[in-house]
XYZ file of C-alpha atoms in Angstrom:
595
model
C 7.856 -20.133 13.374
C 6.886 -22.410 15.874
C 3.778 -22.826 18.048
C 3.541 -24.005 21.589
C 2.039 -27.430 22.592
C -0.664 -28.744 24.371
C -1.580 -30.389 27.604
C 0.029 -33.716 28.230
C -0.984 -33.332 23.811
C -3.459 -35.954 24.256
C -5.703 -33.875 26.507
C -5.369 -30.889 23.597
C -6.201 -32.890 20.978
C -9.795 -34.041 23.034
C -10.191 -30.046 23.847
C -9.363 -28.994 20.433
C -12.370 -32.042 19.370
C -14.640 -30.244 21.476
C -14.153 -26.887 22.032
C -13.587 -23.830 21.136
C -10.685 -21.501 20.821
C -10.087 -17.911 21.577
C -9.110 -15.971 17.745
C -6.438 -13.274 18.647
C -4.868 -10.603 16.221
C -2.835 -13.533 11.231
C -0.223 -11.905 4.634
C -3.488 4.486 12.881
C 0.402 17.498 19.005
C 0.024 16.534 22.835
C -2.393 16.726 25.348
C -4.997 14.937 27.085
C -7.969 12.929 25.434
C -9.546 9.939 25.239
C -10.569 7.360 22.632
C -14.381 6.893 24.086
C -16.548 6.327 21.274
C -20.374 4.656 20.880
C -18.885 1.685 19.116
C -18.991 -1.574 20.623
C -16.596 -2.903 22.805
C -13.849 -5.419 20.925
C -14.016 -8.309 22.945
C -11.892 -11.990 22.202
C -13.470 -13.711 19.650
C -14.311 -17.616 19.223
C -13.582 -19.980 16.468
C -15.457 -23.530 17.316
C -13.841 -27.107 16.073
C -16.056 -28.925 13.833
C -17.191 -32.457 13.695
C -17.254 -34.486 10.324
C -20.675 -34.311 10.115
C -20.151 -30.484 10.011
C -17.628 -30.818 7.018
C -19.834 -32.166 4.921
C -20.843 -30.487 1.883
C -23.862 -28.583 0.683
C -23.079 -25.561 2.626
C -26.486 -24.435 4.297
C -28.940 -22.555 1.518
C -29.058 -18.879 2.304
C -32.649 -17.606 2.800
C -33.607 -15.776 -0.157
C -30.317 -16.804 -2.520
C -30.791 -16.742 -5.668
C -28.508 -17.732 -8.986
C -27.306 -15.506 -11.765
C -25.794 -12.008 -12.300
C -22.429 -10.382 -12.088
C -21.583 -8.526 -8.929
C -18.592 -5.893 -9.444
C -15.990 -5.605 -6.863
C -14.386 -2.509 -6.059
C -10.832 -2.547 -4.351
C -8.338 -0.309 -3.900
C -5.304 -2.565 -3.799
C -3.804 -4.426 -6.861
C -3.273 -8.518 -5.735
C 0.232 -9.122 -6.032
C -0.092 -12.836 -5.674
C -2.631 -15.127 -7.039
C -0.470 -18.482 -6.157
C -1.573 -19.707 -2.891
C 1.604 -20.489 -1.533
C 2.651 -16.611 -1.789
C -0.811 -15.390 -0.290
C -0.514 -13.799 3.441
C -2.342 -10.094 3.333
C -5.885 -9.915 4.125
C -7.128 -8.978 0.551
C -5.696 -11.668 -1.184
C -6.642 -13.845 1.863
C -10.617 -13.118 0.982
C -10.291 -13.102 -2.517
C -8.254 -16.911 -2.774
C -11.645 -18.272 -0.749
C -13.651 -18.436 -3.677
C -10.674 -20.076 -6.192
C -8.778 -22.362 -3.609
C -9.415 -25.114 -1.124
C -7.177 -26.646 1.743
C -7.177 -29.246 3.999
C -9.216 -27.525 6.914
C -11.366 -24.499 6.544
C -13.488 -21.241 8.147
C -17.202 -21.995 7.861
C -19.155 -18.843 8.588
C -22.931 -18.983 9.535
C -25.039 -16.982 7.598
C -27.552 -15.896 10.520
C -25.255 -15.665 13.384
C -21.796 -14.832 11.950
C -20.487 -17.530 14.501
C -17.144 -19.286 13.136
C -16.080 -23.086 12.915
C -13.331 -24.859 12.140
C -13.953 -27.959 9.621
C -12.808 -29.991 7.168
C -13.027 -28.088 3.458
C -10.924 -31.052 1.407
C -10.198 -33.329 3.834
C -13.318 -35.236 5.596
C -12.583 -33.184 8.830
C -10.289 -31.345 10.646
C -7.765 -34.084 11.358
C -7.020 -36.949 13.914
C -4.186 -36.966 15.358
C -1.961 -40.328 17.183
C 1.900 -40.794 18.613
C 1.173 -38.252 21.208
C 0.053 -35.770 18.595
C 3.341 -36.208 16.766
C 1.055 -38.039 14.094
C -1.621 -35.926 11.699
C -3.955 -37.554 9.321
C -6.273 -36.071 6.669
C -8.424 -38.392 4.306
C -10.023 -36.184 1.215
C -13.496 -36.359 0.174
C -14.789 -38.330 -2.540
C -15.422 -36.362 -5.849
C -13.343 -33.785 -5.878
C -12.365 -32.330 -8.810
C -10.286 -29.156 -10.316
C -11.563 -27.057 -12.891
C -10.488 -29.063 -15.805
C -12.733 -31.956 -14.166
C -9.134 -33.754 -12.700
C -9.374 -35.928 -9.811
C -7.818 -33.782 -6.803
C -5.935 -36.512 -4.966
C -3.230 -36.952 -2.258
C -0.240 -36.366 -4.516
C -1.939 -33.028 -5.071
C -1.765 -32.032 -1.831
C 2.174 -33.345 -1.536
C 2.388 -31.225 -3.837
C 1.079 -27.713 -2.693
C 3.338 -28.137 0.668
C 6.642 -29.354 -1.222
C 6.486 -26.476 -3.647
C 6.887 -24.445 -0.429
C 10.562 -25.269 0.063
C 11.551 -23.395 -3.082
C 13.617 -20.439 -3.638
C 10.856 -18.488 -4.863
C 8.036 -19.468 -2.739
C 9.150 -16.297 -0.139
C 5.782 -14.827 0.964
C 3.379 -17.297 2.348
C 3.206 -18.908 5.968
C 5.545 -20.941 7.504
C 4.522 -22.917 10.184
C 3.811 -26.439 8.933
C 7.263 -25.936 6.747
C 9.044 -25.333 9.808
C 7.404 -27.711 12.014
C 8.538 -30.404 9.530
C 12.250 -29.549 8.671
C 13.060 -27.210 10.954
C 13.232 -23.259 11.732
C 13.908 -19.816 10.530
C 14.922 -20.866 6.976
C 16.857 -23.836 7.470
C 13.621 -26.114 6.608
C 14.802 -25.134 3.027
C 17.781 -27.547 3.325
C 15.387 -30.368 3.095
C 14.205 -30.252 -0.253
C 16.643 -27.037 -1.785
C 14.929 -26.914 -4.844
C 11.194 -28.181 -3.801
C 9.566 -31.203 -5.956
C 10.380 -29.635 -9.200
C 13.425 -32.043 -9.731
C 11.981 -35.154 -8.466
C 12.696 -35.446 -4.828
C 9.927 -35.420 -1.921
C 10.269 -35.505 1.772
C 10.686 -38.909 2.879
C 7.621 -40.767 4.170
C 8.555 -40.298 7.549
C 7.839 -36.719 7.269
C 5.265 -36.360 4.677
C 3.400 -39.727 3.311
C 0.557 -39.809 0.802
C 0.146 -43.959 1.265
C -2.573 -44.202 -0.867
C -4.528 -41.220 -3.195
C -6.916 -40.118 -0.268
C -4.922 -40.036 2.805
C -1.757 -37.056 3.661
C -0.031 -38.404 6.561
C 1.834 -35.500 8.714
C 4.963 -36.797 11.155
C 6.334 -34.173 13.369
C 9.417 -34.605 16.065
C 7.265 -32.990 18.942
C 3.531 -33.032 19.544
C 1.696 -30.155 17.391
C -1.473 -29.540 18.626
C -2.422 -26.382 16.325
C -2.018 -28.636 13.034
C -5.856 -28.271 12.297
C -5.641 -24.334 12.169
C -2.265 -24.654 9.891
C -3.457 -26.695 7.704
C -6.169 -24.063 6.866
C -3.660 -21.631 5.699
C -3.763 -21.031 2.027
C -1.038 -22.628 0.962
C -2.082 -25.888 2.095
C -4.800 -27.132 -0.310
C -3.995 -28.662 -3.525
C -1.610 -27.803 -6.743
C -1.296 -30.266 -9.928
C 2.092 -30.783 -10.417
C 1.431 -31.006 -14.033
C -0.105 -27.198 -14.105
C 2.181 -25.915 -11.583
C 4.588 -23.719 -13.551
C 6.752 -22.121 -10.485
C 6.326 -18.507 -10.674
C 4.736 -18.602 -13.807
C 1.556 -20.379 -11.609
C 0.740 -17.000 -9.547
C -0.788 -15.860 -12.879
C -2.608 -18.916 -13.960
C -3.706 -21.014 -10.071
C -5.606 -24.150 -11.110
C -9.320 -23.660 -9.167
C -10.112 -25.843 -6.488
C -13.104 -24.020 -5.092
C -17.082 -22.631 -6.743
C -14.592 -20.233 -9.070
C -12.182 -19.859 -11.236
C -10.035 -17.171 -13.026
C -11.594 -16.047 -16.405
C -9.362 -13.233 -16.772
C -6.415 -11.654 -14.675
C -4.553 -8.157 -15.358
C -2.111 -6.808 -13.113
C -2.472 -3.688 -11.642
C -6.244 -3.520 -13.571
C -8.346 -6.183 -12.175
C -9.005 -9.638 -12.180
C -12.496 -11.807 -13.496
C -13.623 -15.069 -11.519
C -16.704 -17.155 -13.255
C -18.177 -20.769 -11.946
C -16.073 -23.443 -12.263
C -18.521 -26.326 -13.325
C -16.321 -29.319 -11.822
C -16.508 -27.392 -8.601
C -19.160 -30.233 -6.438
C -21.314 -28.245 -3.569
C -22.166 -31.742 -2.147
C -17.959 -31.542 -1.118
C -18.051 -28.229 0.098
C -19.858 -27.358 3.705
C -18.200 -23.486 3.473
C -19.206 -21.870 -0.148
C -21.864 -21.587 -2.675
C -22.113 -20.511 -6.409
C -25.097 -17.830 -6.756
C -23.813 -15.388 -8.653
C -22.261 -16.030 -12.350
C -19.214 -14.091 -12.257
C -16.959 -11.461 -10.061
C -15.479 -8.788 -11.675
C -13.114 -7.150 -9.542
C -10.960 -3.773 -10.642
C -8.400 -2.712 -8.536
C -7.384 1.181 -7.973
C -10.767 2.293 -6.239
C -9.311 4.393 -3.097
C -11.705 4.569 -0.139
C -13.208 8.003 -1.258
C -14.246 6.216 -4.885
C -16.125 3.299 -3.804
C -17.516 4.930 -0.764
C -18.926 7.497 -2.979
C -20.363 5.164 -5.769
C -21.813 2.645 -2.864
C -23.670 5.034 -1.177
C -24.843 6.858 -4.679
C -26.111 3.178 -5.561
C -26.998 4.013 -9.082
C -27.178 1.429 -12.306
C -24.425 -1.434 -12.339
C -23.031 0.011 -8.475
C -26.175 -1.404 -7.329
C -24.913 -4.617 -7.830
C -21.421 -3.509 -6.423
C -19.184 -4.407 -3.515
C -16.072 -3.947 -1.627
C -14.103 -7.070 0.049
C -12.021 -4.990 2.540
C -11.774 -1.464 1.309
C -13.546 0.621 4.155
C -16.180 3.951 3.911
C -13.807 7.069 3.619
C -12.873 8.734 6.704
C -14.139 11.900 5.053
C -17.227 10.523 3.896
C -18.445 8.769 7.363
C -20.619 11.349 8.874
C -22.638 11.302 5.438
C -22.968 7.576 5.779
C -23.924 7.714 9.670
C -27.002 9.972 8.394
C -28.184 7.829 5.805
C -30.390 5.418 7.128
C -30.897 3.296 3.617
C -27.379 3.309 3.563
C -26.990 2.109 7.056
C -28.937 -0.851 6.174
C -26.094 -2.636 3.807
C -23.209 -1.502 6.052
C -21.568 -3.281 8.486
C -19.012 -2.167 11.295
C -17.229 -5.562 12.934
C -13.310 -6.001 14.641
C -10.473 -7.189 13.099
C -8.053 -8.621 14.212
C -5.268 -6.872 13.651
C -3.279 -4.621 15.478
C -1.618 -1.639 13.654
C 1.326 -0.209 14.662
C 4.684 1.597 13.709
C 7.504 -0.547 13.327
C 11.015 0.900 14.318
C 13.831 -0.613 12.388
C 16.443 -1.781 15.005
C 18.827 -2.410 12.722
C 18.988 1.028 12.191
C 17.783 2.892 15.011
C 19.743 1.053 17.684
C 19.777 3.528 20.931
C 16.973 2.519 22.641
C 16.198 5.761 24.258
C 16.047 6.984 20.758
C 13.426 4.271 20.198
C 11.827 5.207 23.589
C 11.376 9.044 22.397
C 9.701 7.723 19.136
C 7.280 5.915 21.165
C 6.373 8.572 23.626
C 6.295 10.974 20.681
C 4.135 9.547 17.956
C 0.719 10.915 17.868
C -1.294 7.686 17.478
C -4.832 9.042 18.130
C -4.154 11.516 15.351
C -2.877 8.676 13.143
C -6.198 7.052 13.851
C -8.424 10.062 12.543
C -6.855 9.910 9.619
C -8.261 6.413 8.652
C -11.546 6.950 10.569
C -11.503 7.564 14.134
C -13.697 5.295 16.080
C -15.544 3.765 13.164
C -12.113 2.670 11.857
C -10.541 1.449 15.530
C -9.832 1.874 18.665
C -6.312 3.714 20.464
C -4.157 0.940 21.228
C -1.931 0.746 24.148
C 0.023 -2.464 23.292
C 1.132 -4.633 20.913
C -1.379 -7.307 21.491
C -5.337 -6.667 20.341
C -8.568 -7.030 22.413
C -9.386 -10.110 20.342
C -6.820 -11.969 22.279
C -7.142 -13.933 25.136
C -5.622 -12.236 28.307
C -5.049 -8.860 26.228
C -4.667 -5.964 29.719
C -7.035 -3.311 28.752
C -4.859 -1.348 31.047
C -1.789 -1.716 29.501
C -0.579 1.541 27.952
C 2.940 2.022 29.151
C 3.481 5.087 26.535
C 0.003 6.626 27.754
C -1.329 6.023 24.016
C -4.820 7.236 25.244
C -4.248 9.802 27.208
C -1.855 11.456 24.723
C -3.346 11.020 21.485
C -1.266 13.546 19.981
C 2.146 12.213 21.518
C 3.448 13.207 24.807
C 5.903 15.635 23.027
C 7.762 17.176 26.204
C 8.828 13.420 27.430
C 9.873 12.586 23.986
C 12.080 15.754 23.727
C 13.637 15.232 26.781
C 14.572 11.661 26.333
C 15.879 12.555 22.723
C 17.918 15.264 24.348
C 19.210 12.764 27.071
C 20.266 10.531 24.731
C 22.278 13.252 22.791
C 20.179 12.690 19.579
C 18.784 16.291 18.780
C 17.503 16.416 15.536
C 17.867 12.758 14.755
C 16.868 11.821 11.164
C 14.273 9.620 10.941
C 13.194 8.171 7.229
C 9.470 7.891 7.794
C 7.936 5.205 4.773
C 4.431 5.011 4.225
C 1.831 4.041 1.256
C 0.778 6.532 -1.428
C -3.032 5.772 -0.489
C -4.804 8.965 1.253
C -5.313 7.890 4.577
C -1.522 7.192 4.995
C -0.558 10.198 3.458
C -3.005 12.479 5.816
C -1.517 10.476 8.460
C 2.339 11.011 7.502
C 1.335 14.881 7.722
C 0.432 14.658 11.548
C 3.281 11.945 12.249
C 5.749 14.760 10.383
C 4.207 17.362 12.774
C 4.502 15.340 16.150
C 8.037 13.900 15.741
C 9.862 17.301 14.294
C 8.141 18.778 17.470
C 9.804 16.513 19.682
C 13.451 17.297 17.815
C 13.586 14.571 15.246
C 14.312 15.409 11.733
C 11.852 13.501 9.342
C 12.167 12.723 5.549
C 9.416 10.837 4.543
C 9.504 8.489 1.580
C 6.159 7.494 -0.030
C 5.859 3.804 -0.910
C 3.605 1.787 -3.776
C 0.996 0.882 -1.969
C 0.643 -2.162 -4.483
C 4.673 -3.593 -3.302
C 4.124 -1.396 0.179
C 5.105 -4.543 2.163
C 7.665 -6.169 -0.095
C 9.546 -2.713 0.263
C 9.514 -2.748 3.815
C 9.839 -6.436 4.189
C 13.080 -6.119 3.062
C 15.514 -6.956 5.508
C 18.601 -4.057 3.685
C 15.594 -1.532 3.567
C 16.411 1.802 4.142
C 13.734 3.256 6.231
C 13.391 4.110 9.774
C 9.599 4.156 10.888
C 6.680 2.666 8.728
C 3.039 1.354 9.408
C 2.819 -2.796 9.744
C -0.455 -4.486 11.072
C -0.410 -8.904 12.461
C -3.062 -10.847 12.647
C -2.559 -13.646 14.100
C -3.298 -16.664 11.482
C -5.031 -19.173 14.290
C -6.337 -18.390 18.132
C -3.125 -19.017 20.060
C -0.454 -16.367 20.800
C 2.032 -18.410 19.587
C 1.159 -17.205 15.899
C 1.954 -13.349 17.052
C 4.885 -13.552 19.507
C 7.582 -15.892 17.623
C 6.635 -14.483 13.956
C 7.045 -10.825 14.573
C 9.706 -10.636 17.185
C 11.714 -13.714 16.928
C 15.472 -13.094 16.329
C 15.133 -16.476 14.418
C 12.681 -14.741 11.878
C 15.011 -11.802 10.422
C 14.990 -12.391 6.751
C 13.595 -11.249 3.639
C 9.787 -10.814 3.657
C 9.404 -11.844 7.487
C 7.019 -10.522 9.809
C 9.436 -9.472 12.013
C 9.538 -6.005 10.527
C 11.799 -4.198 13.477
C 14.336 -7.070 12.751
C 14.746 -7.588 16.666
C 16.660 -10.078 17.498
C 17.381 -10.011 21.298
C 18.677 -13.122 23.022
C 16.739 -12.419 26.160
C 13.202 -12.302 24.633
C 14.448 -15.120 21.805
C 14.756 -17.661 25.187
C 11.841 -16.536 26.643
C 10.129 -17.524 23.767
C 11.780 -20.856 23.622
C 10.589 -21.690 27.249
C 6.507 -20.700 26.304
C 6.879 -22.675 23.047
C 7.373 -25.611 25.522
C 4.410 -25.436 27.668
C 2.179 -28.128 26.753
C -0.630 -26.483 28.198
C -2.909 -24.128 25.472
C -4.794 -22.129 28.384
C -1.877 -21.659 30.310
C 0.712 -20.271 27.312
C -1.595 -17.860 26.285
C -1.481 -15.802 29.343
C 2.303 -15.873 28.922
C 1.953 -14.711 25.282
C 0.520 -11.802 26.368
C 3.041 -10.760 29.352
C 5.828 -11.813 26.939
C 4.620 -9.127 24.186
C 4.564 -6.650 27.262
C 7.491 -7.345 27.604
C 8.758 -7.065 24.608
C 7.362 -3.399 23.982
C 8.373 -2.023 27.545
C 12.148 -3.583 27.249
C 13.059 -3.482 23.652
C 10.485 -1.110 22.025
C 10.854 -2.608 18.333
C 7.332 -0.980 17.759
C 4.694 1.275 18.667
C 1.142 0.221 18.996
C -1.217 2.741 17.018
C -4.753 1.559 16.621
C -6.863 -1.666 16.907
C -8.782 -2.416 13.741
C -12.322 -1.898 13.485
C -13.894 -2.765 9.390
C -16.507 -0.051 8.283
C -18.124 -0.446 4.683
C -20.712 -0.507 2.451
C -21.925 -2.246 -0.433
C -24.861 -1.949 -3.131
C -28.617 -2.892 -2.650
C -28.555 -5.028 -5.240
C -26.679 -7.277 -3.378
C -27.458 -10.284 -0.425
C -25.644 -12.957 1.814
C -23.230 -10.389 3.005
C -20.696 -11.801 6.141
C -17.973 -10.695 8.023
C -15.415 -13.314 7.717
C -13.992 -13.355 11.331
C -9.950 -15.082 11.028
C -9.673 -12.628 7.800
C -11.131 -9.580 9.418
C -13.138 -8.811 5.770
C -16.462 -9.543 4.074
C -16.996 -12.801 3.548
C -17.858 -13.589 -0.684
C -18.430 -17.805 -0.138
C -22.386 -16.727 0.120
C -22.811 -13.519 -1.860
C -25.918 -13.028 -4.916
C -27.307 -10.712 -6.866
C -30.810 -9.924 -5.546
């Protein structure tokens, strides 16, 4: 996955010093209608670059923090991955903040929810030289891991080298690739990661001294400083780092650690006391411990949030929303109201098509034209929950066409079902078999009811097939799967388009666990790409971004767009220091107590 440059690189690296950048969206029967609602509208959102003054470490005190107590945390889906490397889905995105540090980081403020780039173990967010071929990161003094360790450069070699290993398949690519090369041929460089003794050479990746990571690209990489804030690039003891064996047992980094850790049941973090506020300018340690239990669909912990009664009080959700069925109740309650919070993500969702299996295009076309999107979106909430989306690229990105709607999403919530027959029955395909996958949570499966209804309408057959929600996007990740239609969502992991375009519709990113879930691969958009990725010019790719993912849903149709994400949810009145973290599009727990 690579990422387009900057202007003339040198003039980037000055605007990325000073600026800020626009966050886009980075691991829901026929006739007329429209998706009007009261909610505000979703607008492109700004993450500024931080100085080093403004990565340094205590993290501003929240007014009326306190320390102490044990706030529960109720989430629906189990965390597959613990290991940083392997982390790339927004719960296990929000829940690694409190355990793991990286080189760069998000700093939320506490009063006005505004979002900056800075430096988390590294004294800021990077200086660059050679043209911005050349990226340097010093670490703080005193940091430690939870067994009081000095965290040091080798640390960090560490945590990116482990990347190139067989089994490291589900985290983010881009610094991997930018180093050794693209798709999965950056593997070739170290087959078998550090684990046998070999490194990159020093003209790729240099730790000169124990403070200092030294990053040497072939082309100028202006986006290093939002890469290098990815999860996977923070720190990993060699000594502790037991290959898979370390996604159950991650060595802390951050104000917490892991106590306790069942799979499929829950997981406990307490303090780590060799954690060092004075190094960290994002997170704080008020509350003693986190106990989080997995399993609680939307209708549970909407229920017991809004009951707040005994330990709930003191309860919380990190991304699970307030139940669709549930959301008039909570609009009523006023009280309840007052610890709720409705902000965009940035995702967008929609269906992908699986071209390596549905290859007639006008077959592709009908599926578009038929699925009932606006329907889809009731299911998980209506407004509250998102917004109908016409294309494949959310209002949270710069240049996104409000406009664009080229299968008339909005105006046909429930499908345009007589153009979808017809083009079915011009392509010949009457009573095409589509396998429909989806997740065994109850949103999806209200939602696979209507999708049933608005596709066997239009002619198709459907057999639906009803996933794990836990391994939901392993399943369909798969590359051999043997499904048709299913739900995806992208964020995009840093504000530029290149971290949406080239990930999910690349022909260079078909493999196992890719975001490139329709497995296109066509040579026309794969050049197109190409030519962006070599504008050196930020503000002037990301206007091409956006035609180019036109483009790619008018001409190849590898997906439908369904909804853009709205987050709607609740938590106890016991608790305080409740954020929205912005880039992660869920509630922020860096400045969370027990009141």
């Amino acid at each position: 996955m690579t990422v387009n440059r900057t202007s003339k690189v040198r003039t980037c690296a000055i605007a990325l010093a000073a600026g800020a950048l626009v966050l886009t969206a980075c691991s829901e029967g026929g006739g007329s209608g429209s998706d009007r609602s009261t909610e505000p509208t979703m607008e492109a959102q700004g993450i500024a670059l931080g100085s080093a003054a403004d990565s340094t470490g205590p993290a501003k005190e929240v007014p009326g923090a306190k320390k102490g107590g044990t706030v529960r945390v109720l989430q629906r889906d189990a965390y597959e991955y613990l290991d940083p490397g392997q982390i790339y889905v927004t719960d296990e995105l929000i829940m690694q903040t409190v355990y793991n540090r990286t080189l760069t980081n998000y700093q939320v403020d506490d009063r006005t929810g505004k979002t900056k780039l800075v430096g988390d173990l590294a004294t800021d967010i990077g200086r660059s030289s050679d043209g911005g071929r050349t990226w340097t990161y010093t670490l703080k003094d005193g940091l430690k891991f939870e067994d009081g360790t000095p965290i040091t450069s080798r640390d960090v070699r560490h945590s990116i080298e482990r990347l190139y290993a067989k089994y490291q398949t589900n985290g983010p690519l881009y610094l991997q690739q930018w180093l050794s090369g693209e798709g999965q041929t950056f593997r070739k460089a170290l087959p078998d990661g550090p684990y046998g003794g070999d490194h990159l050479p020093a003209s790729v990746l240099d730790t000169p001294d124990e403070k200092t990571i030294v990053f040497h690209f072939d082309q100028p990489r202006a986006e290093v400083p939002f890469a290098v804030a990815m999860p996977n690039v923070g720190a990993v003891p060699p000594g502790k780092d037991k290959k898979e064996g370390y996604n159950k047992a991650p060595v802390a980094s951050g104000p917490y650690k892991v106590a306790d850790f069942k799979p499929g049941k829950g997981i406990t973090f307490v303090r780590n006391e060799h954690w060092d506020p004075k190094t960290d300018p994002i997170r704080h340690q008020y509350v003693d411990r986190f106990e989080v239990s997995f399993g609680h669909q939307w209708m549970d912990s909407t229920r017991r949030l809004l009951a707040d009664q005994g330990a709930d009080k003191q309860a919380m959700t990190w991304n699970n929303a307030v139940d669709p069925a549930q959301i008039s109740t909570v609009l009523k309650d006023r009280e309840a109201m007052a610890r709720s919070l409705t902000r965009t993500q940035p995702y967008v969702d929609v269906v992908s098509i699986n071209t390596s299996r549905v290859k007639n295009k006008k077959v592709r076309e009908a599926l578009a034209w038929a699925f009932p999107g606006g329907q889809y979106l009731q299911q998980y909430g209506g407004p509250k929950a998102g917004e109908i989306a016409g294309s494949l690229v959310g209002p949270t990105l710069k240049g996104h066409n409000r406009d664009f709607d080229p299968f008339q999403k909005r105006k046909y919530p429930g499908g345009n079902i007589k153009k979808a027959k017809e083009l079915l029955k011009e392509a010949g395909e009457e009573g095409y078999r589509i396998v429909y996958a989806y997740g065994n949570d109850k949103p999806a499966q209200d939602a696979s009811v209507v999708v049933e209804r608005a596709l066997e309408a239009a002619g198709f057959t459907v057999e639906k097939k009803e996933l794990d929600r836990g391994t939901y996007y392993t399943q369909i990740g798969k590359v051999n799967n043997t499904y048709d239609l299913y739900r995806s969502s992208w964020s995009a992991d840093w504000p530029s388009g290149s971290t949406v375009v080239p990930p999910v519709y690349s022909g260079k990113n078909v493999y196992d666990s890719s975001p490139n879930y329709s497995h296109l691969n066509s040579p026309a958009i794969n050049k197109e790409i190409e030519r962006i990725e070599r504008i050196e010019d930020l503000n002037k790719a990301a206007p091409e971004w956006v035609k180019l993912a036109e483009r790619v849903l008018t001409e190849e149709i590898p997906q439908v767009p369904v909804f853009y994400n709205r987050l709607f949810t609740l938590w106890g009145s016991g608790i305080g220091g409740v954020k929205f973290h912005e880039p992660y599009g869920a509630v922020d727990p860096t400045a969370v107590f027990v009141k």
